[in-house]
Short mmCIF file of C-alpha atoms in Angstrom, two decimals:
data_model
loop_
_atom_site.label_atom_id
_atom_site.label_comp_id
_atom_site.label_asym_id
_atom_site.label_seq_id
_atom_site.Cartn_x
_atom_site.Cartn_y
_atom_site.Cartn_z
CA MET A 1 -107.92 25.45 152.13
CA GLY A 2 -104.69 26.43 150.40
CA LYS A 3 -102.80 25.12 153.34
CA ILE A 4 -104.50 21.71 153.03
CA ILE A 5 -103.58 21.42 149.35
CA LYS A 6 -100.05 22.42 150.09
CA LYS A 7 -99.84 19.70 152.73
CA LYS A 8 -101.18 17.04 150.28
CA LYS A 9 -98.51 17.76 147.63
CA ALA A 10 -96.71 14.47 148.38
CA ILE A 11 -99.64 12.32 147.43
CA PHE A 12 -99.75 13.89 143.97
CA PHE A 13 -96.11 12.97 143.49
CA THR A 14 -96.98 9.43 144.54
CA PHE A 15 -99.81 9.22 141.98
CA ILE A 16 -97.50 10.49 139.28
CA ALA A 17 -94.93 7.84 140.26
CA ILE A 18 -97.64 5.13 140.11
CA THR A 19 -98.77 6.29 136.70
CA ILE A 20 -95.22 6.21 135.35
CA MET A 21 -94.70 2.74 136.81
CA ALA A 22 -97.98 1.53 135.27
CA ILE A 23 -96.84 2.77 131.87
CA PHE A 24 -93.50 0.98 132.33
CA ILE A 25 -95.29 -2.23 133.33
CA LEU A 26 -97.59 -2.10 130.31
CA VAL A 27 -94.74 -1.43 127.91
CA PHE A 28 -92.17 -3.87 129.23
CA THR A 29 -94.22 -6.82 130.51
CA PRO A 30 -93.10 -9.91 128.48
CA GLN A 31 -95.96 -10.94 126.20
CA ALA A 32 -96.86 -14.60 125.75
CA ASP A 33 -95.83 -15.68 122.23
CA VAL A 34 -99.36 -16.46 121.22
CA GLY A 35 -101.26 -14.38 118.77
CA LEU A 36 -102.83 -14.09 115.42
CA GLU A 37 -99.50 -14.13 113.65
CA LYS A 38 -98.48 -17.35 115.38
CA ASP A 39 -101.83 -18.93 114.47
CA THR A 40 -101.42 -17.87 110.87
CA GLN A 41 -97.95 -19.43 110.71
CA ALA A 42 -99.26 -22.69 112.13
CA ILE A 43 -102.12 -22.80 109.64
CA THR A 44 -99.79 -21.96 106.75
CA SER A 45 -97.43 -24.70 107.80
CA ARG A 46 -100.27 -27.20 108.08
CA ILE A 47 -101.75 -26.25 104.73
CA SER A 48 -98.32 -26.52 103.16
CA SER A 49 -97.84 -30.04 104.57
CA VAL A 50 -101.21 -31.26 103.35
CA ASP A 51 -100.71 -29.53 100.02
CA ASP A 52 -97.47 -31.47 99.56
CA TYR A 53 -99.37 -34.64 100.35
CA VAL A 54 -102.09 -33.82 97.78
CA SER A 55 -99.44 -33.08 95.18
CA ASP A 56 -97.61 -36.34 95.96
CA LEU A 57 -100.88 -38.22 95.79
CA GLN A 58 -101.78 -36.86 92.38
CA ASN A 59 -98.36 -36.80 90.75
CA ARG A 60 -96.58 -39.80 92.20
CA TYR A 61 -98.65 -42.12 94.34
CA PHE A 62 -101.47 -42.80 91.87
CA GLU A 63 -98.96 -43.43 89.09
CA ASN A 64 -96.88 -45.80 91.22
CA ALA A 65 -99.97 -47.64 92.45
CA LEU A 66 -101.28 -47.86 88.89
CA ARG A 67 -97.97 -49.19 87.60
CA THR A 68 -97.67 -51.88 90.25
CA THR A 69 -101.30 -53.00 89.97
CA THR A 70 -101.12 -53.01 86.17
CA TYR A 71 -98.15 -55.38 86.28
CA LYS A 72 -99.84 -57.66 88.81
CA THR A 73 -103.16 -57.59 86.94
CA ILE A 74 -101.56 -58.53 83.62
CA LEU A 75 -99.51 -61.26 85.30
CA SER A 76 -102.64 -62.60 87.03
CA LEU A 77 -104.56 -62.63 83.74
CA ILE A 78 -101.72 -64.57 82.08
CA PHE A 79 -101.76 -67.15 84.88
CA TYR A 80 -105.55 -67.23 84.64
CA MET A 81 -105.32 -68.04 80.92
CA ASN A 82 -102.72 -70.67 81.70
CA SER A 83 -105.01 -72.23 84.32
CA THR A 84 -108.18 -72.17 82.26
CA GLY A 85 -106.63 -72.66 78.82
CA SER A 86 -108.97 -70.04 77.42
CA TYR A 87 -108.73 -66.49 76.13
CA ILE A 88 -110.20 -63.40 77.78
CA ALA A 89 -113.50 -62.39 76.17
CA ASN A 90 -113.29 -58.69 77.03
CA LEU A 91 -109.84 -57.51 78.11
CA ASP A 92 -110.83 -54.01 79.30
CA SER A 93 -113.61 -55.38 81.47
CA ALA A 94 -111.48 -58.21 82.92
CA PHE A 95 -108.53 -55.88 83.46
CA SER A 96 -110.72 -53.37 85.29
CA GLU A 97 -112.37 -56.00 87.49
CA VAL A 98 -109.10 -57.69 88.45
CA MET A 99 -107.29 -54.41 89.04
CA LEU A 100 -110.00 -52.94 91.24
CA SER A 101 -111.29 -55.97 93.11
CA GLY A 102 -108.87 -58.84 92.45
CA LYS A 103 -111.77 -60.83 91.01
CA ILE A 104 -112.69 -62.13 87.58
CA ASN A 105 -116.34 -62.83 86.88
CA GLY A 106 -116.90 -62.35 90.61
CA VAL A 107 -114.39 -65.00 91.66
CA PRO A 108 -111.05 -64.09 93.33
CA ILE A 109 -108.49 -64.61 90.59
CA ASP A 110 -105.87 -65.87 93.05
CA THR A 111 -108.07 -68.86 93.90
CA ILE A 112 -108.17 -69.79 90.19
CA THR A 113 -104.49 -69.26 89.47
CA GLY A 114 -103.25 -70.64 92.79
CA LYS A 115 -100.90 -67.63 93.05
CA ASN A 116 -100.88 -64.97 95.75
CA ILE A 117 -100.65 -61.91 93.50
CA MET A 118 -103.72 -59.72 93.80
CA SER A 119 -104.54 -60.34 97.45
CA GLY A 120 -103.89 -57.01 99.21
CA ASN A 121 -102.57 -55.55 95.96
CA THR A 122 -105.64 -54.25 94.15
CA LEU A 123 -105.89 -50.58 93.32
CA ILE A 124 -108.58 -50.22 95.98
CA ASP A 125 -106.21 -51.82 98.54
CA TRP A 126 -103.46 -49.36 97.66
CA ASN A 127 -105.90 -46.45 97.82
CA ASN A 128 -107.03 -47.58 101.28
CA LYS A 129 -103.41 -47.77 102.43
CA ILE A 130 -102.70 -44.14 101.52
CA ILE A 131 -106.02 -43.03 103.02
CA GLN A 132 -105.15 -44.66 106.34
CA THR A 133 -101.54 -43.46 106.39
CA ALA A 134 -102.59 -39.89 105.55
CA LYS A 135 -105.11 -40.04 108.39
CA ASP A 136 -102.38 -41.17 110.80
CA THR A 137 -99.83 -38.65 109.55
CA PHE A 138 -101.78 -35.47 108.85
CA ASN A 139 -105.16 -36.20 110.41
CA VAL A 140 -106.89 -35.64 107.07
CA ASN A 141 -109.76 -37.52 105.49
CA THR A 142 -109.05 -38.62 101.94
CA THR A 143 -111.72 -39.88 99.57
CA ILE A 144 -110.73 -41.54 96.29
CA ILE A 145 -113.21 -42.57 93.62
CA VAL A 146 -111.94 -44.48 90.59
CA ASN A 147 -114.27 -43.71 87.70
CA SER A 148 -112.74 -45.84 84.96
CA VAL A 149 -109.81 -48.08 84.14
CA SER A 150 -108.38 -48.96 80.74
CA VAL A 151 -105.35 -50.60 79.18
CA SER A 152 -103.91 -50.13 75.71
CA GLN A 153 -100.76 -50.21 73.62
CA THR A 154 -99.21 -47.39 71.70
CA THR A 155 -95.74 -48.91 71.38
CA PRO A 156 -94.81 -52.54 70.70
CA TRP A 157 -92.90 -53.14 73.94
CA ASN A 158 -94.98 -51.25 76.49
CA ILE A 159 -98.53 -51.27 77.72
CA GLU A 160 -100.20 -48.12 78.92
CA SER A 161 -102.82 -48.19 81.66
CA SER A 162 -105.02 -45.29 82.57
CA ILE A 163 -107.42 -44.42 85.38
CA SER A 164 -109.77 -41.54 85.85
CA VAL A 165 -110.09 -40.53 89.50
CA ASN A 166 -111.87 -37.99 91.63
CA PHE A 167 -110.31 -37.39 95.00
CA SER A 168 -110.75 -35.03 97.90
CA VAL A 169 -108.72 -34.30 101.01
CA ASN A 170 -110.38 -32.70 104.00
CA SER A 171 -108.49 -31.24 106.92
CA ASN A 172 -109.69 -28.96 109.70
CA VAL A 173 -108.17 -25.95 107.93
CA ALA A 174 -108.80 -26.55 104.24
CA GLN A 175 -110.24 -28.86 101.63
CA TRP A 176 -108.88 -30.05 98.29
CA SER A 177 -111.08 -31.56 95.55
CA LYS A 178 -109.56 -32.72 92.30
CA SER A 179 -110.12 -34.84 89.22
CA ALA A 180 -107.27 -36.39 87.32
CA THR A 181 -106.44 -38.86 84.61
CA ILE A 182 -103.44 -40.93 85.62
CA LYS A 183 -101.36 -42.91 83.14
CA ALA A 184 -98.64 -45.46 83.72
CA THR A 185 -96.40 -47.34 81.34
CA ASN A 186 -95.20 -50.88 81.93
CA SER A 187 -92.73 -52.84 79.89
CA ILE A 188 -94.00 -56.19 78.60
CA GLU A 189 -90.51 -57.70 78.63
CA GLY A 190 -90.25 -60.52 81.13
CA LEU A 191 -93.93 -61.44 80.92
CA PRO A 192 -94.97 -64.83 79.53
CA ASP A 193 -96.75 -64.71 76.17
CA PRO A 194 -100.34 -65.82 76.87
CA TYR A 195 -100.80 -66.90 73.25
CA TYR A 196 -98.22 -69.68 73.71
CA LEU A 197 -99.71 -70.78 77.03
CA VAL A 198 -103.26 -71.19 75.75
CA ASN A 199 -102.26 -72.90 72.53
CA THR A 200 -100.00 -75.44 74.21
CA LYS A 201 -102.06 -75.96 77.36
CA SER A 202 -103.28 -79.40 76.29
CA THR A 203 -100.01 -80.62 74.81
CA SER A 204 -96.67 -79.25 75.93
CA SER A 205 -97.13 -76.16 78.18
CA TYR A 206 -94.76 -74.07 76.12
CA THR A 207 -93.85 -70.89 78.02
CA ASN A 208 -92.21 -68.16 76.00
CA THR A 209 -91.22 -64.98 77.80
CA ILE A 210 -91.30 -61.68 75.97
CA LYS A 211 -87.76 -60.59 75.19
CA LYS A 212 -86.93 -58.06 72.54
CA SER A 213 -84.48 -59.08 69.83
CA GLY A 214 -81.60 -56.67 69.36
CA VAL A 215 -81.07 -57.57 65.70
CA LEU A 216 -81.56 -54.73 63.25
CA PHE A 217 -83.66 -55.12 60.10
CA SER A 218 -80.71 -55.29 57.74
CA GLN A 219 -78.70 -57.75 59.87
CA TRP A 220 -80.91 -60.83 59.64
CA ASP A 221 -79.34 -64.02 58.30
CA ILE A 222 -79.34 -67.71 59.12
CA THR A 223 -77.10 -67.25 62.19
CA LYS A 224 -79.21 -64.46 63.68
CA THR A 225 -82.39 -66.42 62.96
CA ARG A 226 -80.95 -69.44 64.74
CA GLU A 227 -80.24 -67.31 67.86
CA HIS A 228 -83.67 -65.74 67.57
CA LEU A 229 -85.31 -69.13 67.55
CA ARG A 230 -83.07 -70.54 70.26
CA ASN A 231 -83.69 -67.61 72.63
CA GLY A 232 -87.40 -67.26 71.85
CA THR A 233 -86.97 -63.54 71.27
CA TYR A 234 -89.55 -61.25 69.71
CA VAL A 235 -89.30 -58.79 66.87
CA HIS A 236 -91.46 -55.90 65.66
CA TRP A 237 -91.71 -55.42 61.88
CA GLU A 238 -93.17 -52.24 60.47
CA SER A 239 -96.49 -52.88 58.69
CA SER A 240 -96.59 -56.55 59.57
CA ASP A 241 -99.70 -58.67 60.11
CA ALA A 242 -98.63 -59.56 63.66
CA PRO A 243 -100.89 -58.89 66.64
CA SER A 244 -99.79 -56.80 69.61
CA PHE A 245 -99.10 -58.24 73.04
CA LEU A 246 -102.56 -57.28 74.35
CA MET A 247 -104.32 -58.69 71.25
CA ARG A 248 -102.85 -62.07 72.20
CA PHE A 249 -105.03 -62.10 75.36
CA THR A 250 -108.22 -62.12 73.30
CA ASN A 251 -107.01 -64.24 70.36
CA THR A 252 -107.40 -61.24 68.09
CA ILE A 253 -104.93 -62.44 65.48
CA SER A 254 -104.92 -59.54 63.06
CA SER A 255 -102.59 -56.76 62.14
CA SER A 256 -101.83 -54.24 64.86
CA SER A 257 -101.33 -50.80 63.38
CA CYS A 258 -98.66 -49.84 65.90
CA CYS A 259 -97.50 -52.70 67.97
CA GLY A 260 -97.38 -56.08 66.28
CA ILE A 261 -94.74 -58.44 67.64
CA GLU A 262 -93.84 -61.97 66.66
CA SER A 263 -91.56 -64.83 67.63
CA LEU A 264 -90.66 -68.13 66.01
CA VAL A 265 -92.09 -71.37 67.37
CA ASN A 266 -89.41 -73.81 68.41
CA PRO A 267 -90.33 -77.19 66.86
CA ASN A 268 -88.54 -79.00 69.68
CA LYS A 269 -91.01 -77.60 72.22
CA ILE A 270 -94.25 -78.57 70.51
CA SER A 271 -95.91 -81.85 69.80
CA PRO A 272 -95.85 -83.00 67.10
CA SER A 273 -92.73 -81.13 65.95
CA ASP A 274 -93.50 -81.61 62.28
CA GLN A 275 -96.55 -79.57 61.34
CA ARG A 276 -97.55 -78.13 58.02
CA GLU A 277 -97.44 -74.49 59.19
CA SER A 278 -95.31 -71.42 59.01
CA TYR A 279 -93.54 -71.42 62.38
CA VAL A 280 -94.11 -67.70 62.99
CA ASP A 281 -96.18 -67.85 66.20
CA TYR A 282 -99.40 -66.12 65.09
CA LEU A 283 -99.36 -67.90 61.71
CA PHE A 284 -98.62 -71.23 63.33
CA TRP A 285 -101.60 -71.35 65.69
CA SER A 286 -104.01 -69.57 63.37
CA HIS A 287 -103.23 -72.29 60.79
CA ARG A 288 -102.89 -69.70 58.06
CA PHE A 289 -100.90 -72.01 55.78
CA SER A 290 -102.05 -75.45 56.90
CA ASN A 291 -103.89 -75.92 53.60
CA ASP A 292 -101.37 -74.09 51.49
CA CYS A 293 -98.30 -76.29 51.52
CA ALA A 294 -97.03 -74.83 48.27
CA GLN A 295 -96.20 -71.59 50.01
CA LEU A 296 -94.15 -73.20 52.77
CA TYR A 297 -90.40 -73.68 52.79
CA ASN A 298 -88.25 -75.98 54.90
CA ILE A 299 -85.44 -73.89 56.36
CA ASN A 300 -82.81 -76.60 56.02
CA GLY A 301 -80.03 -74.43 57.37
CA LEU A 302 -81.63 -74.73 60.81
CA TRP A 303 -82.75 -78.34 60.71
CA ASP A 304 -79.60 -79.58 62.47
CA GLU A 305 -80.94 -77.93 65.63
CA PHE A 306 -84.57 -77.15 64.77
CA ARG A 307 -85.80 -80.00 62.61
CA TYR A 308 -89.04 -79.39 60.65
CA PHE A 309 -88.77 -75.63 60.99
CA LYS A 310 -90.67 -73.96 58.13
CA LEU A 311 -91.55 -70.45 57.02
CA GLU A 312 -93.81 -69.03 54.35
CA PHE A 313 -92.23 -66.97 51.58
CA ASN A 314 -92.71 -63.54 53.14
CA HIS A 315 -91.00 -64.34 56.42
CA MET A 316 -88.34 -66.41 54.70
CA THR A 317 -87.22 -63.30 52.86
CA ILE A 318 -87.59 -60.97 55.86
CA TYR A 319 -85.34 -63.22 57.95
CA ASN A 320 -83.03 -63.59 54.95
CA VAL A 321 -82.84 -67.39 55.12
CA GLN A 322 -83.95 -68.21 51.56
CA ASP A 323 -80.48 -69.50 50.62
CA THR A 324 -80.92 -72.59 52.74
CA ALA A 325 -84.62 -73.17 52.02
CA THR A 326 -86.42 -75.76 49.92
CA LYS A 327 -90.10 -76.02 49.12
CA THR A 328 -92.04 -78.17 51.58
CA CYS A 329 -94.18 -79.63 48.80
CA MET B 1 -108.81 18.45 162.34
CA LEU B 2 -106.47 18.01 159.35
CA SER B 3 -103.36 18.03 161.46
CA LYS B 4 -104.86 15.14 163.39
CA LYS B 5 -105.32 13.12 160.17
CA ARG B 6 -101.74 13.63 159.03
CA GLY B 7 -100.86 10.09 160.19
CA TYR B 8 -103.27 8.59 157.65
CA PHE B 9 -101.53 10.36 154.84
CA PHE B 10 -98.18 8.99 155.97
CA ILE B 11 -99.63 5.46 156.19
CA LEU B 12 -101.24 5.78 152.77
CA ASP B 13 -98.00 7.12 151.36
CA ALA B 14 -96.06 4.23 152.86
CA LEU B 15 -98.51 1.69 151.41
CA LEU B 16 -98.31 3.22 147.97
CA ALA B 17 -94.52 3.30 148.18
CA THR B 18 -94.52 -0.40 149.14
CA LEU B 19 -96.79 -1.16 146.21
CA VAL B 20 -94.43 0.67 143.86
CA ILE B 21 -91.46 -1.29 145.21
CA VAL B 22 -93.27 -4.63 144.91
CA ILE B 23 -94.34 -3.89 141.34
CA GLY B 24 -90.81 -2.78 140.52
CA VAL B 25 -89.33 -6.00 141.90
CA LEU B 26 -91.91 -8.13 140.05
CA LEU B 27 -91.14 -6.26 136.88
CA ILE B 28 -87.42 -6.89 137.22
CA PHE B 29 -87.86 -10.61 137.91
CA SER B 30 -90.48 -11.12 135.22
CA SER B 31 -88.02 -9.84 132.62
CA TYR B 32 -85.83 -12.86 133.43
CA VAL B 33 -88.59 -15.44 132.79
CA ASN B 34 -87.20 -18.01 130.34
CA VAL B 35 -89.66 -18.43 127.49
CA PRO B 36 -88.57 -21.35 125.26
CA LYS B 37 -87.95 -20.28 121.69
CA SER B 38 -89.55 -22.83 119.41
CA THR B 39 -88.49 -21.25 116.16
CA GLN B 40 -84.99 -22.70 115.91
CA VAL B 41 -85.97 -26.28 116.76
CA GLU B 42 -89.00 -26.05 114.48
CA LEU B 43 -86.89 -24.79 111.60
CA LEU B 44 -84.32 -27.50 112.20
CA SER B 45 -86.85 -30.35 112.18
CA ASP B 46 -88.43 -28.96 109.00
CA ASP B 47 -85.02 -28.40 107.41
CA LEU B 48 -83.89 -31.94 108.16
CA MET B 49 -87.13 -33.40 106.82
CA ASN B 50 -86.95 -31.23 103.68
CA PHE B 51 -83.32 -32.23 103.16
CA LEU B 52 -84.23 -35.92 103.37
CA SER B 53 -87.36 -35.67 101.23
CA ASN B 54 -86.08 -33.32 98.51
CA THR B 55 -82.53 -34.56 97.96
CA LYS B 56 -82.02 -37.44 95.56
CA ILE B 57 -79.31 -40.08 95.71
CA LYS B 58 -77.86 -38.71 92.46
CA ASP B 59 -77.57 -35.25 94.03
CA ILE B 60 -75.28 -36.17 96.92
CA ASN B 61 -71.54 -36.53 96.89
CA ASN B 62 -71.03 -38.95 99.73
CA PRO B 63 -68.53 -41.84 99.76
CA TYR B 64 -70.93 -43.99 101.74
CA ALA B 65 -74.36 -43.20 100.29
CA GLY B 66 -73.77 -41.47 96.95
CA ILE B 67 -73.53 -42.91 93.43
CA GLY B 68 -70.38 -45.02 93.24
CA GLY B 69 -70.16 -45.05 97.03
CA TYR B 70 -70.01 -48.00 99.41
CA LEU B 71 -73.74 -48.78 99.45
CA TRP B 72 -74.02 -48.29 95.68
CA ASN B 73 -71.17 -50.73 95.04
CA GLN B 74 -72.65 -53.21 97.49
CA GLY B 75 -75.95 -53.12 95.56
CA ALA B 76 -77.85 -51.82 98.59
CA ILE B 77 -78.78 -48.69 96.62
CA THR B 78 -79.94 -49.24 93.05
CA ASP B 79 -82.15 -46.30 92.15
CA GLN B 80 -80.42 -42.94 91.84
CA GLU B 81 -83.80 -41.21 91.48
CA ASN B 82 -84.82 -42.18 95.02
CA THR B 83 -84.91 -39.35 97.51
CA LEU B 84 -82.97 -39.94 100.73
CA LEU B 85 -86.26 -40.41 102.58
CA GLN B 86 -87.42 -42.95 99.99
CA GLN B 87 -84.13 -44.78 100.34
CA ILE B 88 -84.60 -44.94 104.11
CA GLY B 89 -88.14 -46.23 103.52
CA GLU B 90 -86.81 -48.83 101.10
CA PHE B 91 -84.23 -50.00 103.67
CA TYR B 92 -87.03 -50.26 106.20
CA ALA B 93 -89.31 -52.14 103.77
CA THR B 94 -86.52 -54.61 102.99
CA ASN B 95 -85.58 -54.95 106.69
CA LYS B 96 -82.11 -53.39 106.33
CA LEU B 97 -82.34 -51.38 109.52
CA ASP B 98 -78.59 -51.41 110.24
CA VAL B 99 -77.90 -49.94 106.82
CA ALA B 100 -80.63 -47.34 107.32
CA ASP B 101 -79.10 -46.30 110.66
CA LYS B 102 -75.63 -45.78 109.16
CA PHE B 103 -77.12 -44.13 106.07
CA ILE B 104 -78.86 -41.47 108.16
CA GLN B 105 -75.82 -41.04 110.41
CA ASN B 106 -73.60 -40.39 107.39
CA LEU B 107 -75.94 -37.96 105.70
CA SER B 108 -77.09 -35.94 108.68
CA ALA B 109 -73.74 -35.66 110.45
CA GLY B 110 -73.10 -32.12 109.24
CA ALA B 111 -76.71 -31.12 108.83
CA VAL B 112 -77.68 -30.91 112.51
CA PRO B 113 -75.75 -28.65 114.92
CA GLN B 114 -74.03 -30.37 117.86
CA GLN B 115 -76.31 -28.89 120.51
CA PHE B 116 -79.34 -30.69 119.10
CA ARG B 117 -80.39 -34.33 119.17
CA TYR B 118 -82.72 -35.93 116.66
CA GLU B 119 -84.50 -39.14 115.74
CA VAL B 120 -85.84 -40.44 112.43
CA TRP B 121 -88.88 -42.69 112.53
CA MET B 122 -90.49 -44.72 109.78
CA ASP B 123 -93.93 -46.28 110.11
CA GLY B 124 -93.79 -45.87 113.90
CA VAL B 125 -90.35 -47.49 114.24
CA THR B 126 -87.19 -45.65 115.28
CA ILE B 127 -84.74 -45.95 112.41
CA TYR B 128 -82.13 -43.54 113.78
CA PRO B 129 -80.57 -43.93 116.24
CA LYS B 130 -81.11 -47.68 116.12
CA THR B 131 -79.57 -48.05 119.57
CA LYS B 132 -80.46 -45.25 121.97
CA THR B 133 -77.87 -44.37 124.61
CA PRO B 134 -79.02 -43.58 128.17
CA GLU B 135 -77.95 -39.96 127.61
CA HIS B 136 -80.09 -39.81 124.50
CA ILE B 137 -83.15 -41.18 126.29
CA LYS B 138 -82.59 -38.90 129.29
CA SER B 139 -82.17 -35.90 127.03
CA ARG B 140 -85.37 -36.69 125.15
CA ASN B 141 -87.36 -37.23 128.32
CA SER B 142 -86.14 -34.08 130.00
CA THR B 143 -86.30 -31.64 127.11
CA GLY B 144 -88.72 -28.77 127.41
CA LEU B 145 -89.35 -28.57 123.70
CA LEU B 146 -89.42 -31.48 121.25
CA LEU B 147 -90.71 -30.83 117.76
CA THR B 148 -91.55 -33.14 114.88
CA SER B 149 -91.91 -32.89 111.12
CA LYS B 150 -93.96 -35.47 109.25
CA LYS B 151 -94.15 -36.66 105.66
CA LEU B 152 -95.62 -39.52 103.73
CA THR B 153 -93.22 -41.62 101.74
CA PHE B 154 -93.49 -44.54 99.34
CA GLY B 155 -91.61 -45.99 96.40
CA ILE B 156 -90.89 -48.87 94.10
CA ILE B 157 -88.41 -51.58 95.06
CA ASN B 158 -88.13 -53.35 91.72
CA ARG B 159 -88.78 -51.35 88.56
CA THR B 160 -89.30 -54.50 86.47
CA THR B 161 -91.96 -56.02 88.66
CA SER B 162 -93.07 -52.61 89.95
CA ASN B 163 -93.24 -53.72 93.59
CA LEU B 164 -94.53 -50.82 95.63
CA TRP B 165 -93.60 -50.29 99.28
CA GLY B 166 -95.30 -48.07 101.81
CA PRO B 167 -96.94 -45.69 102.15
CA TYR B 168 -95.20 -44.99 105.46
CA LYS B 169 -95.41 -42.12 107.90
CA ALA B 170 -91.90 -40.63 108.18
CA GLU B 171 -91.15 -38.47 111.20
CA VAL B 172 -88.16 -36.40 112.31
CA TYR B 173 -87.94 -35.41 115.99
CA VAL B 174 -85.55 -32.65 117.04
CA TRP B 175 -84.80 -31.21 120.46
CA GLU B 176 -82.09 -29.26 122.20
CA LYS B 177 -79.66 -31.19 124.42
#
């Protein structure tokens, strides 16, 4: 028996060699670079990409889309007023309808104005564009629900629009659900004043574009007033009775606590030029002084260029043109 | 009896020895298998995309694309707050593809090592390189590893009228030559 074992010694050496080789193979065989860590990195990278998209959507895209649609909506409403010659009954409602659907009272506003402004440019259109592009780019499903839309003024030269949205983004690795109130500010400079358009629709189609006067309160005189009238510029007086830009859409001619602006009506652009009114725009078309001639003054210093131009006492002193004025009657 | 079976032991020993040699050879050759390393290309595509999407016009000092540079003086760039990716998107939206091509070439010249090739796409259209050389196409088609980074981009062309462009899918493709 002992002889047999002695003779089989070689095979034990062979088994030992195989075992050592097996250990070497297990230790040094190149492993495929696929594993939990790799998966985790991929998921982290994907979540990071979609998270950037969600952040962009909330912080930049909604604001940009709101700003662009606000401008187009306001412009469309101005053209609508110019086409119909009438004021907007409820600005918030009309603004919301036009901004979201491009319609006013159920009718596409572009068909009324004859302009191609809102077609493909409503807030819903812009939301659909980002939804589709996000689907193509990140393979995520985005849902956006606009709860409410509003427009207001807190400064004389800017309008502020606001939307309340709920949105969610679903990917195969994570889901984001958020609510946000988005605000955008648009300058009113460069927009036509709807108050002029409606009031001159039947006579002279007088378009006056909002442009802020650079004259300071203490600098007004007959020369500055002449330029002001010539250029059709607007001015904001503290505690004046002037309406704001948005109040002009609804013919709400009363004092705006924050944002009243006014311009002077150029007598050469209206018919008839000689009217018994103060030629401050909101006083002119609200006929505040039509039956109070005693309070009106002819500003003779401007009559060489702007014949029949008149102001009531208060504005005559604000514009500092009393030296060249005479009572109208 | 056992002495007669000695031949089997030799045969078995020879077989086992052969097996050991074969395994050894396989082991040696398998250690030379070329596994492509994705990390560097992946980092490069992400880096290039992050550079384009996080750097603003006002942040670069470039005589062609920076503030006061050639494009700025020509009026082709007007918004210093635009990121480079937004500026590329704006060029694409306004159909200035030649300018976009040179813009990317200028900005990315030092950002991508020589041994790599790359492309920048906007909305499914190749913006850079605008004209692909045969070597470029061959290199792209024959590469073993081509990686992409994607972003969404959009912006405003005219701040007064608030004209929005996009949103576009922006892609950067990077591969080794």
